[in-house]
PDB file of C-alpha atoms in Angstrom:
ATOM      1  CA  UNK A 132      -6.359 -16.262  -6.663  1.00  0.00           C
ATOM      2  CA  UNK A 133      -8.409 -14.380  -3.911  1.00  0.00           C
ATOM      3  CA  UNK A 134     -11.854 -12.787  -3.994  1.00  0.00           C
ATOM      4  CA  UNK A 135     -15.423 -14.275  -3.887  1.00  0.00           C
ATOM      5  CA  UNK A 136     -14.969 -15.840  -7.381  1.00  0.00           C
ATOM      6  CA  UNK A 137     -11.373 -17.085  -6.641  1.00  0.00           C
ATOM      7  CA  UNK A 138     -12.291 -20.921  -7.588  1.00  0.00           C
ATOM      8  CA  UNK A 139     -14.368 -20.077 -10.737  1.00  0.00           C
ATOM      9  CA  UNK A 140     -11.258 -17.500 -11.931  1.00  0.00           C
ATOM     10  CA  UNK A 141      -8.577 -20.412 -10.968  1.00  0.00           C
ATOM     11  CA  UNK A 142     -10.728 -23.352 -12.961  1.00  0.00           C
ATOM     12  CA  UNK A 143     -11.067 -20.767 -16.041  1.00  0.00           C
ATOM     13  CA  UNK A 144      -7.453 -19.816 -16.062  1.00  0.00           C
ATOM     14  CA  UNK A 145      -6.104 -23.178 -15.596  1.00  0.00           C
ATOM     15  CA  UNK A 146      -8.694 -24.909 -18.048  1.00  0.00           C
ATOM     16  CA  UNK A 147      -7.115 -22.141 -20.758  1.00  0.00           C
ATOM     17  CA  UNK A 148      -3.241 -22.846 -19.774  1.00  0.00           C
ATOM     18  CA  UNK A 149      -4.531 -26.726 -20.092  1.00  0.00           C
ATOM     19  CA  UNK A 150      -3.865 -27.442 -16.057  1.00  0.00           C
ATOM     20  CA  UNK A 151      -5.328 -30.087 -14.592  1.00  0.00           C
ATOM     21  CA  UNK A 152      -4.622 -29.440 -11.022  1.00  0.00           C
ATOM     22  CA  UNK A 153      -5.502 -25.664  -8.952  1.00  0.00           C
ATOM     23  CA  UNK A 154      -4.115 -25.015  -5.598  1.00  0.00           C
ATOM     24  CA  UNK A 155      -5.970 -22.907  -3.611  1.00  0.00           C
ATOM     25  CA  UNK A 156      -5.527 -20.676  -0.219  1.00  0.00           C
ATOM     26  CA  UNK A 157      -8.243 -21.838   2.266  1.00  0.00           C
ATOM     27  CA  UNK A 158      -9.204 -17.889   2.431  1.00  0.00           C
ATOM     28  CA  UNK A 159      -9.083 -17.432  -0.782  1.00  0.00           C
ATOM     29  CA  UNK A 160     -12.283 -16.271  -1.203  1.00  0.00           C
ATOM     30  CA  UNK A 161     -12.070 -14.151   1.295  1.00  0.00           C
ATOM     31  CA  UNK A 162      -8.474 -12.864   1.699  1.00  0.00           C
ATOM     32  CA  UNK A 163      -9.190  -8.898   0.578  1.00  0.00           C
ATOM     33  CA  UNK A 164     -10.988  -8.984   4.235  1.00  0.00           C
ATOM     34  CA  UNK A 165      -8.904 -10.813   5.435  1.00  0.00           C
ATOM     35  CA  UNK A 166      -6.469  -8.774   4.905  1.00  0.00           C
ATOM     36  CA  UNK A 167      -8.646  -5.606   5.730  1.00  0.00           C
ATOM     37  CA  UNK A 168      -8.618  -7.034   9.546  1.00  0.00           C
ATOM     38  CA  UNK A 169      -5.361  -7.461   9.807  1.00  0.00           C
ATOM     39  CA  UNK A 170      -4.081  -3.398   8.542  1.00  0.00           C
ATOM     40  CA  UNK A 171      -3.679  -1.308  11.564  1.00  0.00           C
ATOM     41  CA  UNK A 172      -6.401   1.165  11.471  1.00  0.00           C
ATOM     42  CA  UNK A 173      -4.689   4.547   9.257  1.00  0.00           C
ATOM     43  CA  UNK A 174      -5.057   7.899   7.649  1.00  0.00           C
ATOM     44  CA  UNK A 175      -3.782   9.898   5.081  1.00  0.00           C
ATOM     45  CA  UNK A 176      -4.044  13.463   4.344  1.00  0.00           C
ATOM     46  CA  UNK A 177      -2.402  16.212   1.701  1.00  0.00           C
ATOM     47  CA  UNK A 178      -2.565  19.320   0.801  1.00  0.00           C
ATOM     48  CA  UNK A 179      -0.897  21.552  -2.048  1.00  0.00           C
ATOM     49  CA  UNK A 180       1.336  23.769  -0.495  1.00  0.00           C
ATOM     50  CA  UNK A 181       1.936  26.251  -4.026  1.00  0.00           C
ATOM     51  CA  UNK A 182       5.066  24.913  -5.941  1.00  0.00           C
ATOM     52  CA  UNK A 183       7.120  26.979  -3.811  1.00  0.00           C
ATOM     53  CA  UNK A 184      10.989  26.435  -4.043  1.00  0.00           C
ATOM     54  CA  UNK A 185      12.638  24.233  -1.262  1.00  0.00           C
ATOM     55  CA  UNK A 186      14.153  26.630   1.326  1.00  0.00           C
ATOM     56  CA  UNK A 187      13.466  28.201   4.674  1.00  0.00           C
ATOM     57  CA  UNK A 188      11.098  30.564   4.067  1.00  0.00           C
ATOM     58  CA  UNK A 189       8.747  27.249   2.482  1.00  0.00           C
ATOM     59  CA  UNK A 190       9.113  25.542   5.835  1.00  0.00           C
ATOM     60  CA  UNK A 191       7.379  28.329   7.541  1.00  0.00           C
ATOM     61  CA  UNK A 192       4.280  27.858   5.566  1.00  0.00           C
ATOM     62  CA  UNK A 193       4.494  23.941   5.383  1.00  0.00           C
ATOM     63  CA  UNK A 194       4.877  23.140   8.893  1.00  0.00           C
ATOM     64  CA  UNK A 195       0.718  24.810   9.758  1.00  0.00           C
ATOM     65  CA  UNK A 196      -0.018  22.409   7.198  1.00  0.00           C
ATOM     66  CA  UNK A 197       1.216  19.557   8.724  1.00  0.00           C
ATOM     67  CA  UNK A 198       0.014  20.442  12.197  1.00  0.00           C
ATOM     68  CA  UNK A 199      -3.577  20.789  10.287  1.00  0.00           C
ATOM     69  CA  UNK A 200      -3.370  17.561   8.245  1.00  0.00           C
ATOM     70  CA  UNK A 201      -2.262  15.772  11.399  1.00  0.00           C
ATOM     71  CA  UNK A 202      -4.830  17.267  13.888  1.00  0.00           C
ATOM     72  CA  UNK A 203      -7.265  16.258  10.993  1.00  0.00           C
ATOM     73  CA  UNK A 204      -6.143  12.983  10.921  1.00  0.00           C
ATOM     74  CA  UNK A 205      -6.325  12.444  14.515  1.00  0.00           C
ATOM     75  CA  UNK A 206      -9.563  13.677  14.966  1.00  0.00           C
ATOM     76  CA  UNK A 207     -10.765  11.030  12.568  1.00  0.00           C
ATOM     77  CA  UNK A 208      -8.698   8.147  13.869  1.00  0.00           C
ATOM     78  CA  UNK A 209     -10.090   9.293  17.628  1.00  0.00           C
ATOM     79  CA  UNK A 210     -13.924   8.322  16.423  1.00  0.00           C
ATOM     80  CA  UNK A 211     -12.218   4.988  15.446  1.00  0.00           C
ATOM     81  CA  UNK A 212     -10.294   4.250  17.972  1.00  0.00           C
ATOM     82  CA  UNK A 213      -8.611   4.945  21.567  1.00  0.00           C
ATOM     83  CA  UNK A 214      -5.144   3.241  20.624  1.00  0.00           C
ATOM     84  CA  UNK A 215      -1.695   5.143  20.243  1.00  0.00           C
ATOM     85  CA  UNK A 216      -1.225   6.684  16.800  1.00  0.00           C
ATOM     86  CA  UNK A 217       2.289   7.700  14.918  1.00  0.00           C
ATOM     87  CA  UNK A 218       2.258  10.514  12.020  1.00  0.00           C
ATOM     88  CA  UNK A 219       4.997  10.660   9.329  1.00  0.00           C
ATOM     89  CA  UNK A 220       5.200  13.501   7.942  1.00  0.00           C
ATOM     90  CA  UNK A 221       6.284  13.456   3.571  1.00  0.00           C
ATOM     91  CA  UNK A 222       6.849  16.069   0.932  1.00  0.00           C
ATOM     92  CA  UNK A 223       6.482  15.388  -2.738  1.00  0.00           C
ATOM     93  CA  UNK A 224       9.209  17.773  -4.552  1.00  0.00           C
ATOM     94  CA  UNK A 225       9.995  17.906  -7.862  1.00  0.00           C
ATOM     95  CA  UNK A 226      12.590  19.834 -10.030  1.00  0.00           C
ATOM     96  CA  UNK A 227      10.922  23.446 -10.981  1.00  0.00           C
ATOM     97  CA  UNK A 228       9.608  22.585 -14.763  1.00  0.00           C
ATOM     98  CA  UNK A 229       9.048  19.246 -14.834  1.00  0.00           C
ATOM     99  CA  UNK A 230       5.902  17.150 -14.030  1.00  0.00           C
ATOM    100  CA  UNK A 231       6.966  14.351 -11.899  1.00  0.00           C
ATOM    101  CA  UNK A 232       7.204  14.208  -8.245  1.00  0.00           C
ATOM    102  CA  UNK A 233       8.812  12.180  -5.918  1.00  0.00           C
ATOM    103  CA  UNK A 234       7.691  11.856  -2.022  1.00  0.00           C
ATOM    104  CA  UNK A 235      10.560  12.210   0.895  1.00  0.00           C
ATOM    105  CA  UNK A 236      10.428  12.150   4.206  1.00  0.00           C
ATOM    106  CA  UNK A 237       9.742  15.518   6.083  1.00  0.00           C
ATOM    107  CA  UNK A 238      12.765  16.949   7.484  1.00  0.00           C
ATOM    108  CA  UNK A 239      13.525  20.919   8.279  1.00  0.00           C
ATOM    109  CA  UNK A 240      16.721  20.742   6.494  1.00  0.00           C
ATOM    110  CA  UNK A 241      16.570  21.723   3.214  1.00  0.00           C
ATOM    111  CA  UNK A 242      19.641  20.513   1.841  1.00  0.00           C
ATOM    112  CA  UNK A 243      18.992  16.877   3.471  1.00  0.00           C
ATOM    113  CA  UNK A 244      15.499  17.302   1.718  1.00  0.00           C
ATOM    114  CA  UNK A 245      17.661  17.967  -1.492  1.00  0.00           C
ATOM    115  CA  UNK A 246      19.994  15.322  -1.253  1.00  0.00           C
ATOM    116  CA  UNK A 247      17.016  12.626  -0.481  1.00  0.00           C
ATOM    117  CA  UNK A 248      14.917  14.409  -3.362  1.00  0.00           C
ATOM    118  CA  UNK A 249      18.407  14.076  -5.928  1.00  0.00           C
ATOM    119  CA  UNK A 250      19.150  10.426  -4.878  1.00  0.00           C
ATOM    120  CA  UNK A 251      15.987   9.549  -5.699  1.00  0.00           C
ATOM    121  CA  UNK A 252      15.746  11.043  -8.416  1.00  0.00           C
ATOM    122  CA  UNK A 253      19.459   9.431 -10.044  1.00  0.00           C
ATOM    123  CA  UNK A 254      18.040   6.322  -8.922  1.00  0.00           C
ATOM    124  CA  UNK A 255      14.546   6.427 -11.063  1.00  0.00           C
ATOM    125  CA  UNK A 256      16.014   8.632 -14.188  1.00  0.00           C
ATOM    126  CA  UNK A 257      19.651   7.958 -13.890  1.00  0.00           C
ATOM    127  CA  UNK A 258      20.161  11.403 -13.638  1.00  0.00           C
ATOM    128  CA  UNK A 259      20.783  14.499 -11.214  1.00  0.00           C
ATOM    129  CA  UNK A 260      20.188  18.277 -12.067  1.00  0.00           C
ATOM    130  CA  UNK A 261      22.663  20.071  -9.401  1.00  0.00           C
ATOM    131  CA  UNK A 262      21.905  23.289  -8.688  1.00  0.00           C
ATOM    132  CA  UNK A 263      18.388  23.630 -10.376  1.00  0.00           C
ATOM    133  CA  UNK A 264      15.541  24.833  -8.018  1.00  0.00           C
ATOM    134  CA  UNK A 265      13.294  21.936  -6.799  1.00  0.00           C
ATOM    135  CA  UNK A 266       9.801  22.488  -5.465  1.00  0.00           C
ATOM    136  CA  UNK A 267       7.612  21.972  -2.903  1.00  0.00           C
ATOM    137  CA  UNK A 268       4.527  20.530  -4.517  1.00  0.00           C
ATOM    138  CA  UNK A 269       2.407  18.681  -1.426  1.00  0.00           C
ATOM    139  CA  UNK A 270       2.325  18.055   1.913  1.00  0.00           C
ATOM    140  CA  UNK A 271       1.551  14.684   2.791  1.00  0.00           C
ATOM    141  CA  UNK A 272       0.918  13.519   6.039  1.00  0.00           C
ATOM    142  CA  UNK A 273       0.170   9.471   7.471  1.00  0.00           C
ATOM    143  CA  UNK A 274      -1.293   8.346  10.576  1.00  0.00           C
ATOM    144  CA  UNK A 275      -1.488   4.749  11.715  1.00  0.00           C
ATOM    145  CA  UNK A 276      -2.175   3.076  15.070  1.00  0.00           C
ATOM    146  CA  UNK A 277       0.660   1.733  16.632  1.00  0.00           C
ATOM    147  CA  UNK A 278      -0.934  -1.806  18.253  1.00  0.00           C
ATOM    148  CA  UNK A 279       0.037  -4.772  16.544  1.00  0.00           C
ATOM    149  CA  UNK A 280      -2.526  -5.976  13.956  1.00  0.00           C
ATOM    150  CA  UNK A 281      -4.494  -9.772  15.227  1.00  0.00           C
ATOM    151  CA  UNK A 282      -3.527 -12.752  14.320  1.00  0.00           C
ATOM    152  CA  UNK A 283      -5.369 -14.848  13.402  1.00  0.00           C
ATOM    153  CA  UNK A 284      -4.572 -18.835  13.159  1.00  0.00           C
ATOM    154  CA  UNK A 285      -6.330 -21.500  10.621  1.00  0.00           C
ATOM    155  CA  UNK A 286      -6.528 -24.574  11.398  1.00  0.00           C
ATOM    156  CA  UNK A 287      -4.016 -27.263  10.830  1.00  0.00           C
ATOM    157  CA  UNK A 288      -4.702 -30.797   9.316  1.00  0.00           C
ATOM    158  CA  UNK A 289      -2.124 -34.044  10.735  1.00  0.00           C
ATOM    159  CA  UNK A 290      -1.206 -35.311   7.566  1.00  0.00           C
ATOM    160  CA  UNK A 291      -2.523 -35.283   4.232  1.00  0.00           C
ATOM    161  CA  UNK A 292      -6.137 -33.969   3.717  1.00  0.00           C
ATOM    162  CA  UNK A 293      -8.560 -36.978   2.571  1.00  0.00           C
ATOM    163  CA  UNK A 294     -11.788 -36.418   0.294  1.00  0.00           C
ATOM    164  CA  UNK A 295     -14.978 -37.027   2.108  1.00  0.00           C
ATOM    165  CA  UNK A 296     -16.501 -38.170  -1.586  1.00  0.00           C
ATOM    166  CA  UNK A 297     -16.288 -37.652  -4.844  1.00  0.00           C
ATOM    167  CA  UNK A 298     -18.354 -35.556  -6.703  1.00  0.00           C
ATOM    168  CA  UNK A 299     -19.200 -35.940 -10.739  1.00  0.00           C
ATOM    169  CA  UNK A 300     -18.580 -32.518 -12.820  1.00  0.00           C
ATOM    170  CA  UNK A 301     -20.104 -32.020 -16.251  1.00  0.00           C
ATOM    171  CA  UNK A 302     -18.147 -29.492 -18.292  1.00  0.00           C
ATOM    172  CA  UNK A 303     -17.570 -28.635 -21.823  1.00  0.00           C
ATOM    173  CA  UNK A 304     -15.209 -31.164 -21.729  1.00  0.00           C
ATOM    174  CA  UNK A 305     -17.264 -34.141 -21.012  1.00  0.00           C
ATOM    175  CA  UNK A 306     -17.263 -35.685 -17.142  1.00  0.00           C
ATOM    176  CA  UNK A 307     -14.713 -35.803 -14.199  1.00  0.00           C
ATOM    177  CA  UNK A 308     -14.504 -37.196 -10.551  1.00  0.00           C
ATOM    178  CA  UNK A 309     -13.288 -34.033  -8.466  1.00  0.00           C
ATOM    179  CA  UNK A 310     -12.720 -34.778  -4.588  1.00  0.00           C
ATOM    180  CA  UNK A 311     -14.286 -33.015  -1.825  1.00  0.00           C
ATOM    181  CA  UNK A 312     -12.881 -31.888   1.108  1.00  0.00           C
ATOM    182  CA  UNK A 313     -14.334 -30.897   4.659  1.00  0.00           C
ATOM    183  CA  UNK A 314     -13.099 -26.978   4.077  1.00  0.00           C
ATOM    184  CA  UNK A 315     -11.635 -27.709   7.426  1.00  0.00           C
TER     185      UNK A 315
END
């Protein structure tokens, strides 16, 4: 469980499944910010780049757009930060016709674009379509701050954690003795 109402969520659910006993993280109510400090500091940008088919000619018109999304991105990140920052650069192609696109790594070469596109492909539909004309659908591109996150280190207990009291609860289910704990 995680979130503000992690406790109240963990006693519910376990109450239902007829648990008598929850286990908690000690950031557990706050673990989405947590979590939040700990991301490097990122930023991602796309732009449609006209279904065009994947050759050459394409590359001339995607590669301004990823100098633009990546300029974007960097002028963002810079108000944010003064750290080093990597951008990946991704396509999402798709076979001409269908609907669903899949997201490769950027590369000039548009028959390793293909083959990454097609072995992707066979391994989500179990199928290849050689020779049909894939598209160019967006151009995706992914910033990110290349520091190591904090760390940051709770503390440890020697030993087994003893209750400081006990403390009577009144439910629907009539009274019970729960421990309490110093949270550290």
């Amino acid at each position: 469980v995680f979130g503000g109402a992690a406790g109240q969520v963990a006693c519910a659910v376990a109450r239902r499944l007829g648990m008598r006993r929850v286990i908690a993280h000690p950031l557990a109510g706050v673990l989405s910010a947590y979590g939040m400090g700990l991301a490097r500091l990122g930023w991602q940008g796309e732009r449609d780049v006209g279904r065009r088919p994947l050759d050459r000619a394409t590359f001339a018109l995607v590669d301004p757009v990823f100098a633009e999304l990546e300029a974007e991105g960097r002028a963002i990140l810079s108000r944010e930060t003064r750290e080093e920052i990597a951008a990946a650069q991704r396509l999402e192609l798709r076979y001409r016709g269908s609907e669903t696109g899949i997201v490769v790594p950027y590369t000039p070469e548009p028959d390793t674009l293909r083959e990454a596109f097609e072995r992707e492909h066979e391994r989500l539909f179990g199928y290849r379509r050689r020779g049909h004309v894939i598209e160019v659908v967006t151009a995706r591109s992914e910033l990110e701050t290349l520091s190591a996150p904090p760390t940051w280190n709770l503390p440890q207990t020697a030993g087994e954690p003893r209750p400081l009291r006990e403390q009577t609860l009144r439910d629907r289910d009539g009274e019970i003795a729960i421990p309490v704990y110093a949270r550290e």
